Amino acid sequence: MKISVGVFFGGKSTEHEISCISANQVIHALNAEKYDVLPIYISKENEFFIGDELFDLANYSSFLKDPASRLEKVAIYKDGNTVRIKPVKGMFRKEQKIDVAFPVVHGTNVEDGSLAGFLQMLDIPYTSCDVLGGALGQDKAAMKDIFRAQGIPMVDYFVIYSSDFEENFDTYFAKAKKIGFPLIAKPANLGSSIGIEVIKTQKEFKEKVAECLRYDFKVVVEHMIKGLKEVNISVIGSDDEAKYSAIEEVTNGFLDFDKKYQPKGSKGAKTGAAKSAAKGASKGMASTIRKVPADLKKKQKEEIEKIALKVFRVLNSFGCVRIDFMIDKETDKVYCNEINTIPGSLAFYLWKEEGVSFDAECDELIQNALNRYARRSRKTYSFDTNILDNYAKK
Ligand SMILES: Nc1ncnc2c1ncn2[C@@H]1O[C@H](COP(=O)(O)OP(=O)(O)O)[C@@H](O)[C@H]1O
Ligand SMILES: [Mg+2]
């Protein structure tokens, strides 16, 4: 019997459209002989939809604004040992079930552990990180604090909280001066370079941090590498076994701050940044110029591979992740920048380089999900007690 795979994507995230692109790649990569594929679209209002139109990316622009016009809204619920998908309105359509969930979501409100929490509650095997892994991967401040505690090499940084930015301005400013300008400020919880500010001089510090705080309550401020080389590596695995892929070198528009940077006071920065993200989404992978494998010294390559496996473990990762590194071309030093717990296109192009086809990669992720579920089922999560007997009417 075929395994029913629910591919979840979209959601209330700035990377909604990019997720639609990645998910469609997965939907078509999944081997139809082994799997019944059910695309499950999460709208920008976080409602669930299914429908045949979801199999073709060319249809998407016609329903993004009003999904109910073309798709069927569904409820997803647990019924004994089965996870069922049922139309919210009308009983015409037969209900469906899913055996495995395959999240292909990016960004806040979905990739950050939110969707994992929902799937965990449904008690179904799923292919991505669990709540903790997803949350740590999304929050740059928490992630960097763990990197620091685990001795993972990274650039100097500190975290600013909006709640006391004014009050403790002098302390924050002193920290900034200690690292030295130029600095880079990032909202802790966004992606795709949205809201990122370059702080060139001391004079700009207050204004640029305030701009960045429009996007989040927490901002990470860090040393800016001027001669930057960016390389990424993917890791697939679970807590007991993990392997790394080829390494890519990337250069793209997101990294060109002069181009992307918004003129100050423009209404703003927010609209502009969102536009730049939308542009990246519409172009999908084409917007990134990548070189696989990256030109690296043997020592650097080995260092990156070793750190990647360590990051995968300390961030409680699972499934397929991509770990991004920065190399300072002046010193040749390698710094870990961040993890993407559900990377764009599931980094299939890095696995292809290793001889792993996209459908084989998806098979492996589903197999890992089933194994984790079986292993977890063997742990004890509930036990019989007679505590409540004490409260029963005598
Ligand atoms: N410390 C840094 N020095 C120089 N450039 C940086 C630094 N941090 C980030 N960048 C640039 O900004 C881009 C986005 O930052 P990143 O931390 O990857 O956030 P995002 O989650 O938005 O991808 C990076 O890909 C890189 O080009
Ligand atoms: Mg990044």
mmCIF file with all atom_site columns, C-alpha atoms in Angstrom, residues 57-129:
data_model
loop_
_atom_site.group_PDB
_atom_site.id
_atom_site.type_symbol
_atom_site.label_atom_id
_atom_site.label_alt_id
_atom_site.label_comp_id
_atom_site.label_asym_id
_atom_site.label_entity_id
_atom_site.label_seq_id
_atom_site.pdbx_PDB_ins_code
_atom_site.Cartn_x
_atom_site.Cartn_y
_atom_site.Cartn_z
_atom_site.occupancy
_atom_site.B_iso_or_equiv
_atom_site.pdbx_formal_charge
_atom_site.auth_seq_id
_atom_site.auth_comp_id
_atom_site.auth_asym_id
_atom_site.auth_atom_id
_atom_site.pdbx_PDB_model_num
ATOM 1  C CA . LEU A 1 57  ? 2.666   26.352 -9.700  1.00 0.00 ? 57  LEU A CA 1
ATOM 2  C CA . ALA A 1 58  ? 1.280   28.196 -12.724 1.00 0.00 ? 58  ALA A CA 1
ATOM 3  C CA . ASN A 1 59  ? -2.132  28.330 -10.941 1.00 0.00 ? 59  ASN A CA 1
ATOM 4  C CA . TYR A 1 60  ? -0.902  29.860 -7.725  1.00 0.00 ? 60  TYR A CA 1
ATOM 5  C CA . SER A 1 61  ? -1.067  33.555 -8.527  1.00 0.00 ? 61  SER A CA 1
ATOM 6  C CA . SER A 1 62  ? -4.791  33.140 -9.240  1.00 0.00 ? 62  SER A CA 1
ATOM 7  C CA . PHE A 1 63  ? -5.679  32.013 -5.721  1.00 0.00 ? 63  PHE A CA 1
ATOM 8  C CA . LEU A 1 64  ? -3.109  33.502 -3.345  1.00 0.00 ? 64  LEU A CA 1
ATOM 9  C CA . LYS A 1 65  ? -5.401  36.459 -2.527  1.00 0.00 ? 65  LYS A CA 1
ATOM 10 C CA . ASP A 1 66  ? -8.561  34.400 -2.186  1.00 0.00 ? 66  ASP A CA 1
ATOM 11 C CA . PRO A 1 67  ? -7.729  30.708 -1.721  1.00 0.00 ? 67  PRO A CA 1
ATOM 12 C CA . ALA A 1 68  ? -11.350 29.749 -1.008  1.00 0.00 ? 68  ALA A CA 1
ATOM 13 C CA . SER A 1 69  ? -12.288 30.780 -4.558  1.00 0.00 ? 69  SER A CA 1
ATOM 14 C CA . ARG A 1 70  ? -10.309 27.908 -6.108  1.00 0.00 ? 70  ARG A CA 1
ATOM 15 C CA . LEU A 1 71  ? -9.429  25.536 -3.296  1.00 0.00 ? 71  LEU A CA 1
ATOM 16 C CA . GLU A 1 72  ? -11.233 23.602 -0.615  1.00 0.00 ? 72  GLU A CA 1
ATOM 17 C CA . LYS A 1 73  ? -10.829 24.631 3.012   1.00 0.00 ? 73  LYS A CA 1
ATOM 18 C CA . VAL A 1 74  ? -10.175 21.624 5.230   1.00 0.00 ? 74  VAL A CA 1
ATOM 19 C CA . ALA A 1 75  ? -9.889  20.674 8.859   1.00 0.00 ? 75  ALA A CA 1
ATOM 20 C CA . ILE A 1 76  ? -7.070  18.387 9.936   1.00 0.00 ? 76  ILE A CA 1
ATOM 21 C CA . TYR A 1 77  ? -7.689  16.288 12.996  1.00 0.00 ? 77  TYR A CA 1
ATOM 22 C CA . LYS A 1 78  ? -6.688  13.161 14.783  1.00 0.00 ? 78  LYS A CA 1
ATOM 23 C CA . ASP A 1 79  ? -9.137  10.276 14.888  1.00 0.00 ? 79  ASP A CA 1
ATOM 24 C CA . GLY A 1 80  ? -7.758  7.378  16.892  1.00 0.00 ? 80  GLY A CA 1
ATOM 25 C CA . ASN A 1 81  ? -4.529  6.464  15.137  1.00 0.00 ? 81  ASN A CA 1
ATOM 26 C CA . THR A 1 82  ? -5.435  8.213  11.897  1.00 0.00 ? 82  THR A CA 1
ATOM 27 C CA . VAL A 1 83  ? -4.903  11.824 10.846  1.00 0.00 ? 83  VAL A CA 1
ATOM 28 C CA . ARG A 1 84  ? -7.843  12.869 8.681   1.00 0.00 ? 84  ARG A CA 1
ATOM 29 C CA . ILE A 1 85  ? -8.365  15.789 6.346   1.00 0.00 ? 85  ILE A CA 1
ATOM 30 C CA . LYS A 1 86  ? -11.987 16.799 5.950   1.00 0.00 ? 86  LYS A CA 1
ATOM 31 C CA . PRO A 1 87  ? -13.653 19.600 3.957   1.00 0.00 ? 87  PRO A CA 1
ATOM 32 C CA . VAL A 1 88  ? -14.959 22.335 6.234   1.00 0.00 ? 88  VAL A CA 1
ATOM 33 C CA . LYS A 1 89  ? -17.990 23.000 4.025   1.00 0.00 ? 89  LYS A CA 1
ATOM 34 C CA . GLY A 1 90  ? -20.146 20.333 2.435   1.00 0.00 ? 90  GLY A CA 1
ATOM 35 C CA . MET A 1 91  ? -19.683 16.623 2.593   1.00 0.00 ? 91  MET A CA 1
ATOM 36 C CA . PHE A 1 92  ? -19.271 16.015 -1.121  1.00 0.00 ? 92  PHE A CA 1
ATOM 37 C CA . ARG A 1 93  ? -15.660 15.257 -1.131  1.00 0.00 ? 93  ARG A CA 1
ATOM 38 C CA . LYS A 1 94  ? -14.383 12.076 0.381   1.00 0.00 ? 94  LYS A CA 1
ATOM 39 C CA . GLU A 1 95  ? -12.238 12.677 3.399   1.00 0.00 ? 95  GLU A CA 1
ATOM 40 C CA . GLN A 1 96  ? -8.586  11.795 3.078   1.00 0.00 ? 96  GLN A CA 1
ATOM 41 C CA . LYS A 1 97  ? -5.907  10.664 5.477   1.00 0.00 ? 97  LYS A CA 1
ATOM 42 C CA . ILE A 1 98  ? -2.198  11.267 5.725   1.00 0.00 ? 98  ILE A CA 1
ATOM 43 C CA . ASP A 1 99  ? 0.432   8.925  7.143   1.00 0.00 ? 99  ASP A CA 1
ATOM 44 C CA . VAL A 1 100 ? 3.390   11.282 7.052   1.00 0.00 ? 100 VAL A CA 1
ATOM 45 C CA . ALA A 1 101 ? 3.616   15.073 7.054   1.00 0.00 ? 101 ALA A CA 1
ATOM 46 C CA . PHE A 1 102 ? 6.244   16.715 4.861   1.00 0.00 ? 102 PHE A CA 1
ATOM 47 C CA . PRO A 1 103 ? 6.558   20.394 5.861   1.00 0.00 ? 103 PRO A CA 1
ATOM 48 C CA . VAL A 1 104 ? 8.121   22.636 3.212   1.00 0.00 ? 104 VAL A CA 1
ATOM 49 C CA . VAL A 1 105 ? 7.571   25.946 4.986   1.00 0.00 ? 105 VAL A CA 1
ATOM 50 C CA . HIS A 1 106 ? 9.932   28.850 5.447   1.00 0.00 ? 106 HIS A CA 1
ATOM 51 C CA . GLY A 1 107 ? 10.059  31.521 8.124   1.00 0.00 ? 107 GLY A CA 1
ATOM 52 C CA . THR A 1 108 ? 8.101   32.806 11.070  1.00 0.00 ? 108 THR A CA 1
ATOM 53 C CA . ASN A 1 109 ? 4.839   31.219 12.241  1.00 0.00 ? 109 ASN A CA 1
ATOM 54 C CA . VAL A 1 110 ? 5.587   27.948 10.444  1.00 0.00 ? 110 VAL A CA 1
ATOM 55 C CA . GLU A 1 111 ? 9.253   26.880 10.190  1.00 0.00 ? 111 GLU A CA 1
ATOM 56 C CA . ASP A 1 112 ? 9.936   28.256 13.685  1.00 0.00 ? 112 ASP A CA 1
ATOM 57 C CA . GLY A 1 113 ? 8.501   25.189 15.418  1.00 0.00 ? 113 GLY A CA 1
ATOM 58 C CA . SER A 1 114 ? 4.876   26.295 15.092  1.00 0.00 ? 114 SER A CA 1
ATOM 59 C CA . LEU A 1 115 ? 3.958   23.765 12.419  1.00 0.00 ? 115 LEU A CA 1
ATOM 60 C CA . ALA A 1 116 ? 6.089   21.104 14.135  1.00 0.00 ? 116 ALA A CA 1
ATOM 61 C CA . GLY A 1 117 ? 4.056   21.686 17.307  1.00 0.00 ? 117 GLY A CA 1
ATOM 62 C CA . PHE A 1 118 ? 0.810   21.194 15.393  1.00 0.00 ? 118 PHE A CA 1
ATOM 63 C CA . LEU A 1 119 ? 2.114   17.967 13.820  1.00 0.00 ? 119 LEU A CA 1
ATOM 64 C CA . GLN A 1 120 ? 3.445   16.763 17.137  1.00 0.00 ? 120 GLN A CA 1
ATOM 65 C CA . MET A 1 121 ? -0.023  17.242 18.613  1.00 0.00 ? 121 MET A CA 1
ATOM 66 C CA . LEU A 1 122 ? -1.482  15.239 15.725  1.00 0.00 ? 122 LEU A CA 1
ATOM 67 C CA . ASP A 1 123 ? 1.001   12.527 16.687  1.00 0.00 ? 123 ASP A CA 1
ATOM 68 C CA . ILE A 1 124 ? 2.040   11.884 13.101  1.00 0.00 ? 124 ILE A CA 1
ATOM 69 C CA . PRO A 1 125 ? 5.540   11.241 11.665  1.00 0.00 ? 125 PRO A CA 1
ATOM 70 C CA . TYR A 1 126 ? 6.936   14.422 10.049  1.00 0.00 ? 126 TYR A CA 1
ATOM 71 C CA . THR A 1 127 ? 10.089  15.060 8.077   1.00 0.00 ? 127 THR A CA 1
ATOM 72 C CA . SER A 1 128 ? 11.350  18.311 9.647   1.00 0.00 ? 128 SER A CA 1
ATOM 73 C CA . CYS A 1 129 ? 12.867  19.504 12.942  1.00 0.00 ? 129 CYS A CA 1
#
